[in-house]
Coordinates of C-alpha atoms in Angstrom, one line a residue:
M1 CA 2.9 19.5 1.5
A2 CA 3.3 16.6 3.8
S3 CA 6.1 14.1 3.4
P4 CA 5.2 11.7 0.5
L5 CA 6.0 8.6 2.5
F6 CA 4.9 9.3 6.1
S7 CA 2.5 11.6 7.8
A8 CA 1.1 11.7 11.3
F9 CA -2.5 10.7 11.8
T10 CA -5.0 13.4 12.6
P11 CA -7.4 12.9 15.5
H12 CA -10.6 13.4 13.5
V13 CA -10.8 10.4 11.2
L14 CA -14.0 9.0 12.7
L15 CA -15.8 12.3 12.5
I16 CA -14.8 12.6 8.9
I17 CA -15.8 9.1 8.0
L18 CA -19.1 9.4 9.7
F19 CA -19.8 12.7 8.2
V20 CA -19.4 11.0 4.8
Y21 CA -21.6 8.2 6.1
L22 CA -24.3 10.6 7.0
S23 CA -24.0 12.5 3.7
S24 CA -24.2 9.4 1.5
L25 CA -21.8 6.6 0.8
S26 CA -22.7 6.5 -2.8
N27 CA -21.0 9.9 -3.6
N28 CA -17.4 10.1 -4.6
L29 CA -15.2 12.1 -2.2
A30 CA -13.2 14.8 -3.8
A31 CA -10.9 15.4 -0.9
K32 CA -8.4 12.9 0.3
R33 CA -8.1 12.4 4.1
S34 CA -5.7 11.3 6.8
Y35 CA -6.4 8.3 9.0
S36 CA -6.3 7.9 12.7
S37 CA -4.5 5.2 14.7
T38 CA -5.8 6.4 18.1
H39 CA -8.4 4.4 19.8
H40 CA -9.6 7.0 22.4
H41 CA -11.3 9.5 20.1
H42 CA -15.0 9.3 20.6
L43 CA -18.0 10.8 18.8
S44 CA -20.2 13.5 20.4
S45 CA -22.5 10.9 21.9
H46 CA -22.4 7.2 22.5
K47 CA -25.5 6.9 24.6
S48 CA -28.4 4.9 23.4
S49 CA -31.1 3.0 25.0
P50 CA -30.6 -0.8 25.2
L51 CA -31.7 -2.6 22.0
A52 CA -33.0 0.7 20.6
N53 CA -33.5 -1.0 17.2
E54 CA -33.1 -4.3 15.4
K55 CA -29.7 -3.1 14.0
L56 CA -28.3 -2.5 17.4
H57 CA -29.5 -5.9 18.5
Q58 CA -27.8 -7.6 15.6
A59 CA -24.7 -5.6 16.5
Y60 CA -24.9 -6.9 20.1
I61 CA -25.0 -10.5 18.8
A62 CA -22.0 -9.9 16.6
L63 CA -19.9 -8.2 19.2
Q64 CA -20.6 -10.7 21.8
A65 CA -19.6 -13.5 19.4
W66 CA -16.4 -11.6 18.6
K67 CA -15.6 -11.1 22.3
R68 CA -15.9 -14.9 22.9
V69 CA -13.1 -15.5 20.4
I70 CA -10.7 -12.8 21.8
Y71 CA -8.1 -14.7 23.7
S72 CA -5.8 -11.8 24.8
D73 CA -6.7 -8.2 25.5
P74 CA -3.8 -6.7 27.4
F75 CA -5.0 -3.1 27.3
N76 CA -8.6 -4.1 28.3
F77 CA -10.2 -2.6 25.2
T78 CA -13.1 -5.1 25.3
T79 CA -13.6 -5.1 29.1
N80 CA -16.7 -2.9 28.8
W81 CA -18.2 -4.9 26.0
V82 CA -20.9 -6.0 28.3
G83 CA -24.7 -5.5 28.0
P84 CA -26.8 -4.4 25.0
S85 CA -25.7 -0.7 24.9
V86 CA -23.2 -1.4 22.2
C87 CA -22.7 2.3 21.4
N88 CA -20.9 2.6 24.7
Y89 CA -18.3 -0.1 23.9
T90 CA -14.7 1.0 23.6
G91 CA -13.8 1.3 19.9
I92 CA -17.4 1.1 18.7
Y93 CA -18.9 4.1 17.1
C94 CA -22.6 4.7 16.3
A95 CA -24.3 7.1 13.9
P96 CA -27.5 7.4 11.8
P97 CA -27.2 5.4 8.6
P98 CA -27.6 7.2 5.3
Y99 CA -30.9 5.5 4.6
N100 CA -32.6 6.4 7.9
H101 CA -31.4 9.3 10.0
K102 CA -34.0 8.5 12.8
I103 CA -32.0 5.5 14.0
R104 CA -28.5 4.7 15.1
V105 CA -26.4 1.8 14.0
V106 CA -22.8 0.7 14.5
A107 CA -21.0 2.6 11.8
G108 CA -17.3 2.2 12.8
I109 CA -14.9 -0.1 14.6
D110 CA -11.5 1.3 15.6
L111 CA -9.2 -1.1 17.6
N112 CA -6.0 0.2 16.2
G113 CA -3.0 -0.6 18.5
A114 CA -5.0 -2.7 20.9
D115 CA -2.7 -5.7 20.7
I116 CA -5.7 -8.0 20.8
A117 CA -5.3 -11.7 20.0
G118 CA -8.2 -13.7 18.5
F119 CA -9.9 -14.0 15.1
L120 CA -12.8 -12.6 13.2
P121 CA -16.0 -14.7 13.6
D122 CA -18.6 -15.1 10.9
E123 CA -21.0 -13.0 13.0
I124 CA -19.1 -9.9 11.9
G125 CA -21.3 -10.1 8.8
L126 CA -24.2 -8.9 11.1
L127 CA -22.6 -5.5 11.3
S128 CA -23.9 -4.6 7.8
D129 CA -23.8 -0.8 8.4
L130 CA -20.2 -0.5 9.0
A131 CA -18.4 2.3 7.2
L132 CA -15.0 1.6 8.5
I133 CA -13.0 -1.2 10.2
H134 CA -9.6 -0.3 11.7
L135 CA -7.7 -3.3 13.3
N136 CA -4.1 -2.1 12.7
S137 CA -1.5 -3.5 15.0
N138 CA -3.1 -6.4 16.7
R139 CA -2.6 -10.1 16.8
F140 CA -5.7 -11.3 14.9
C141 CA -5.1 -14.5 13.0
G142 CA -6.9 -17.0 10.8
T143 CA -8.6 -16.2 7.5
I144 CA -10.9 -13.3 6.6
P145 CA -14.5 -14.6 6.9
K146 CA -16.7 -14.6 3.8
A147 CA -19.4 -13.0 5.8
L148 CA -17.6 -9.7 5.3
S149 CA -19.4 -9.5 2.0
N150 CA -22.5 -8.4 3.9
L151 CA -20.8 -5.0 4.7
S152 CA -22.2 -3.2 1.7
L153 CA -21.4 0.2 3.1
L154 CA -17.8 -0.4 4.1
Y155 CA -15.5 2.4 3.0
E156 CA -12.3 1.7 4.7
L157 CA -10.7 -1.7 5.7
D158 CA -7.5 -1.7 7.6
L159 CA -6.3 -5.2 8.7
S160 CA -2.6 -4.3 8.7
N161 CA 0.0 -5.6 11.0
N162 CA -1.8 -8.7 12.2
R163 CA -1.4 -12.4 11.6
F164 CA -4.0 -13.1 9.0
V165 CA -3.2 -16.0 6.6
G166 CA -4.5 -17.6 3.5
P167 CA -4.9 -16.4 -0.1
F168 CA -5.7 -12.8 -1.0
P169 CA -9.1 -12.1 0.7
R170 CA -11.3 -12.1 -2.4
V171 CA -14.3 -11.2 -0.3
V172 CA -13.0 -7.5 -0.3
L173 CA -13.6 -7.4 -4.1
S174 CA -17.3 -7.8 -3.5
L175 CA -17.6 -4.7 -1.3
P176 CA -19.3 -2.0 -3.5
T177 CA -18.2 1.2 -1.6
L178 CA -14.7 0.1 -0.5
N179 CA -12.2 2.9 -1.1
Y180 CA -9.3 2.1 1.1
L181 CA -7.7 -1.3 1.4
D182 CA -4.8 -2.0 3.8
I183 CA -3.7 -5.6 4.3
R184 CA 0.0 -5.0 4.7
F185 CA 2.2 -6.8 7.3
N186 CA 0.3 -10.1 7.4
E187 CA 0.9 -13.6 6.0
F188 CA -1.3 -13.6 2.9
E189 CA 0.1 -15.7 0.1
G190 CA -0.4 -16.8 -3.5
P191 CA -1.3 -14.5 -6.5
L192 CA -3.0 -11.2 -6.5
P193 CA -6.4 -11.7 -8.4
P194 CA -6.6 -9.8 -11.6
E195 CA -10.0 -8.5 -10.4
L196 CA -8.2 -6.2 -8.0
A197 CA -7.3 -4.1 -11.0
N198 CA -11.0 -3.4 -11.6
K199 CA -11.7 -2.3 -8.1
K200 CA -12.1 1.5 -7.7
L201 CA -9.8 2.1 -4.7
D202 CA -8.0 5.2 -3.6
A203 CA -5.3 3.3 -1.7
I204 CA -4.0 -0.2 -2.1
F205 CA -1.5 -1.5 0.5
V206 CA -0.6 -5.2 0.1
N207 CA 3.1 -5.0 1.0
N208 CA 5.0 -7.2 3.4
N209 CA 3.0 -10.4 2.8
R210 CA 3.9 -13.6 1.0
F211 CA 2.3 -12.9 -2.4
T212 CA 3.9 -14.7 -5.4
N213 CA 3.3 -15.3 -9.1
V214 CA 3.4 -12.0 -11.0
I215 CA 1.8 -8.6 -10.8
P216 CA -1.5 -9.1 -12.8
P217 CA -0.9 -7.9 -16.4
N218 CA -4.0 -5.8 -16.3
F219 CA -2.9 -4.0 -13.1
G220 CA -4.1 -0.5 -13.2
A221 CA -6.6 -1.1 -16.0
N222 CA -9.6 0.4 -14.3
N223 CA -8.1 1.5 -11.0
S224 CA -8.3 5.0 -9.6
A225 CA -5.7 4.6 -6.8
S226 CA -3.4 7.5 -5.7
V227 CA -1.2 5.2 -3.6
V228 CA -0.1 1.6 -4.5
V229 CA 2.4 -0.2 -2.3
I230 CA 3.0 -3.8 -3.3
A231 CA 6.6 -4.0 -1.9
N232 CA 8.3 -6.9 0.0
N233 CA 6.5 -9.7 -1.8
N234 CA 7.9 -12.2 -4.3
F235 CA 6.0 -11.5 -7.5
G236 CA 8.8 -11.7 -10.2
G237 CA 8.0 -11.0 -13.7
C238 CA 7.8 -7.4 -15.1
L239 CA 6.0 -4.3 -14.2
P240 CA 3.1 -4.3 -16.6
P241 CA 2.8 -1.5 -19.0
S242 CA -1.0 -1.3 -18.0
I243 CA 0.2 0.8 -15.0
A244 CA 0.0 3.8 -17.3
K245 CA -3.8 3.6 -17.1
M246 CA -3.5 5.0 -13.5
A247 CA -2.0 8.1 -14.9
D248 CA -4.8 10.4 -13.8
T249 CA -4.6 9.4 -10.2
L250 CA -1.4 7.6 -9.1
E251 CA 0.9 9.7 -6.9
E252 CA 2.9 7.0 -5.1
L253 CA 4.1 3.7 -6.5
L254 CA 6.4 1.5 -4.3
V255 CA 7.4 -1.9 -5.8
T256 CA 10.5 -2.5 -3.7
N257 CA 11.9 -6.0 -3.2
T258 CA 9.4 -7.9 -5.3
S259 CA 11.8 -9.8 -7.6
L260 CA 10.8 -7.7 -10.6
S261 CA 12.9 -8.4 -13.7
G262 CA 13.2 -7.1 -17.2
C263 CA 13.3 -3.4 -18.2
L264 CA 11.3 -0.7 -16.5
P265 CA 8.6 0.0 -19.1
P266 CA 8.5 3.5 -20.6
E267 CA 4.9 3.7 -19.6
V268 CA 6.0 4.6 -16.1
G269 CA 6.8 8.0 -17.5
Y270 CA 3.1 8.5 -18.4
L271 CA 2.2 8.7 -14.6
Y272 CA 2.4 12.5 -14.7
K273 CA 1.0 12.9 -11.1
L274 CA 3.7 10.6 -9.6
R275 CA 5.6 12.0 -6.6
V276 CA 7.2 8.8 -5.4
L277 CA 8.6 6.0 -7.5
D278 CA 10.6 3.2 -5.7
V279 CA 11.6 0.1 -7.7
S280 CA 14.7 -0.6 -5.6
F281 CA 16.0 -4.1 -4.6
N282 CA 14.8 -5.9 -7.7
N283 CA 16.4 -7.4 -10.8
L284 CA 15.6 -4.7 -13.3
V285 CA 17.9 -4.4 -16.3
G286 CA 18.4 -1.9 -19.1
P287 CA 18.5 1.9 -19.1
I288 CA 16.3 4.4 -17.3
P289 CA 13.4 5.2 -19.5
Y290 CA 13.8 8.8 -20.8
S291 CA 10.0 9.2 -20.4
I292 CA 10.6 9.6 -16.6
A293 CA 12.1 13.1 -17.5
G294 CA 8.4 14.1 -18.0
L295 CA 7.4 13.5 -14.4
A296 CA 7.4 17.1 -13.3
K297 CA 5.9 16.4 -9.8
L298 CA 8.4 13.6 -8.9
E299 CA 10.0 14.1 -5.5
Q300 CA 11.6 10.8 -4.7
L301 CA 13.1 8.3 -7.2
N302 CA 14.9 5.2 -6.2
F303 CA 16.5 2.6 -8.6
A304 CA 19.0 1.2 -6.1
H305 CA 20.1 -2.4 -6.0
N306 CA 19.1 -3.5 -9.5
M307 CA 21.2 -4.4 -12.6
M308 CA 20.4 -1.3 -14.7
T309 CA 22.8 0.1 -17.2
G310 CA 23.5 3.0 -19.5
V311 CA 23.4 6.7 -19.0
V312 CA 21.7 8.6 -16.1
P313 CA 19.9 11.2 -18.2
E314 CA 20.1 14.9 -17.3
G315 CA 16.4 15.2 -18.1
V316 CA 15.7 13.2 -14.9
C317 CA 18.2 15.1 -12.8
V318 CA 16.7 18.5 -13.6
L319 CA 13.1 17.6 -12.7
P320 CA 11.8 20.6 -10.8
N321 CA 10.5 18.9 -7.6
L322 CA 13.2 16.2 -7.3
A323 CA 14.5 16.0 -3.7
N324 CA 16.0 12.5 -3.4
F325 CA 17.5 10.5 -6.3
T326 CA 19.1 7.1 -5.5
F327 CA 20.6 4.9 -8.2
S328 CA 23.3 3.1 -6.3
Y329 CA 24.3 -0.6 -6.8
N330 CA 23.6 -0.7 -10.5
F331 CA 25.9 -0.6 -13.6
F332 CA 25.4 2.9 -14.9
C333 CA 28.4 4.1 -16.8
E334 CA 27.7 7.8 -17.3
E335 CA 26.0 10.7 -15.5
E336 CA 24.9 13.4 -17.9
G337 CA 25.4 17.1 -17.0
I338 CA 24.2 18.1 -13.6
C339 CA 23.6 14.4 -12.6
S340 CA 27.1 14.1 -11.2
N341 CA 26.7 17.1 -8.9
L342 CA 23.2 17.0 -7.7
T343 CA 24.1 18.4 -4.3
S344 CA 24.5 21.8 -6.1
K345 CA 20.7 21.6 -6.6
H346 CA 20.2 20.5 -3.0
I347 CA 19.1 17.1 -4.1
V348 CA 20.1 14.1 -1.9
F349 CA 21.5 11.5 -4.2
D350 CA 23.5 8.2 -4.0
D351 CA 25.5 7.0 -7.0
R352 CA 27.8 4.5 -5.3
R353 CA 28.7 1.0 -6.7
N354 CA 28.0 1.8 -10.4
C355 CA 30.6 2.0 -13.2
L356 CA 31.0 5.7 -13.3
P357 CA 34.5 7.0 -14.2
E358 CA 36.1 9.3 -11.7
R359 CA 33.3 8.9 -9.1
P360 CA 34.2 7.5 -5.7
L361 CA 33.1 4.1 -4.4
Q362 CA 32.4 2.5 -7.7
R363 CA 32.5 -1.1 -8.9
S364 CA 35.8 -2.5 -10.2
N365 CA 36.5 -2.6 -13.9
E366 CA 36.6 -6.4 -13.7
V367 CA 33.0 -6.4 -12.5
C368 CA 31.8 -3.6 -14.9
Q369 CA 33.4 -4.6 -18.2
P370 CA 31.4 -7.9 -18.8
V371 CA 28.2 -6.1 -18.2
L372 CA 29.0 -3.0 -20.3
E373 CA 30.1 -5.1 -23.2
H374 CA 26.7 -6.7 -23.5
P375 CA 24.1 -3.9 -23.1
V376 CA 20.4 -5.0 -22.8
E377 CA 18.1 -4.1 -25.6
C378 CA 14.8 -3.5 -24.0
F379 CA 12.8 -3.9 -27.2
E380 CA 13.9 -7.5 -27.3
Q381 CA 12.7 -8.3 -23.8
H382 CA 9.9 -10.8 -23.4
C383 CA 8.4 -11.1 -20.0
E384 CA 7.4 -14.7 -19.2
S385 CA 4.6 -15.8 -16.8
G386 CA 7.0 -17.6 -14.6
G387 CA 8.9 -14.4 -13.7
S388 CA 12.0 -14.9 -15.8
V389 CA 13.0 -12.7 -18.7
S390 CA 14.3 -14.0 -22.0
S391 CA 16.7 -11.5 -23.6
N392 CA 20.2 -10.8 -24.4
G393 CA 21.0 -10.5 -20.7
P394 CA 23.6 -8.3 -19.1
F395 CA 26.3 -11.0 -19.6
G396 CA 25.1 -12.1 -23.1
G397 CA 22.9 -14.9 -24.1
S398 CA 19.4 -15.8 -22.9
V399 CA 19.2 -15.7 -19.2
A400 CA 16.9 -16.2 -16.3
L401 CA 17.9 -13.4 -14.0
A402 CA 18.9 -14.4 -10.5
P403 CA 17.8 -12.5 -7.5
T404 CA 20.2 -9.6 -6.6
A405 CA 22.1 -10.1 -3.4
M406 CA 20.6 -7.7 -0.9
P407 CA 20.1 -7.2 2.8
T408 CA 16.7 -7.7 4.3
A409 CA 14.6 -4.9 3.0
A410 CA 13.1 -2.4 5.3
P411 CA 9.4 -2.4 5.9
M412 CA 7.4 0.0 3.7
F413 CA 5.8 2.3 6.1
S414 CA 5.5 1.6 9.8
P415 CA 2.1 -0.2 10.3
S416 CA 1.0 2.5 12.6
M417 CA 1.5 5.3 10.0
A418 CA -0.8 6.3 7.3
P419 CA -0.1 7.1 3.7
T420 CA -0.1 10.7 2.5
H421 CA -3.4 11.8 1.1
T422 CA -3.1 15.5 0.3

């Protein structure tokens, strides 16, 4: 099995996507795929007669409009975007559409890693047969045009590592066949729309933006995602229990550095397919839900840099596939059984800066005692819309938890890397 966090791209993404395109975009894929960041992989043939059909003529208009608003192209990707033979343009891929195998249309755009500066014009809506758009690692800016709603066959949208701004691009919610959404490493801001929870997506990457408010309380309600990364934003509030509704599909959940507060809901333990759970660098309190001991497929578990307390349960430490368990910088006071010697199970673990007796590199008694004297009762927690949590806090009384002191969090995935889809 590939690493649950990183895997190298395969060179065959466009062939795979366009094979799906030819078969029918209305069918659900059973197999998960890897994604390419290379720009030089071409299909078997790009040759077509100039203006072979009206679709290619519309594509010519759209691509010429786009070229006019490209202000920097240091690697000359768009140098050959000249003339009506659009299927010969670098980064442009043509194939017969699912509704008419006798013609060719522009089915894919892959400009990953081109370092192009510019923006997306409204004319991009003329490319109505696109199955994929890959614009990873460029300098595109501005907002996402509403004309994107015309792309009714779009299956993958990767706008990651650019300079897009504005609120969450709600236009993507109107795309009926969209399966993969990647808008990480941009400057989007404001709340995530609750409608995102109703979108049937296999992968959701919204990390490393400026999103605020709270994670929508219906998050996961109707979603079918296998990977959800919402890290390095500023949501606050609690992780909603509705996340349990993704139990049949979710394999990777990364909510690092999002100002989460309150207790980790026991519903996380219902995500029986989960391989990666990372809630580090937040303001979580209370104990580890024992339900996590049921996550038999879990490989990486990270609770570091929170304010969690109580016992590290042995049921978690004996999970059969656990390879990395990090719970440093909390206030745990006991490690049950094998939890204090996970190296004997060849598990990488970190228990520093807790309140564990006889373990090295722990917090001082002066720091630990006030917290341990006032344990958090999670059943009394009430998550508020503003992001604070009313409860008997770790120091007693009703508190609004302050952000945990932490270094700048590391990016979640290099923008040029793909998630694992195995």
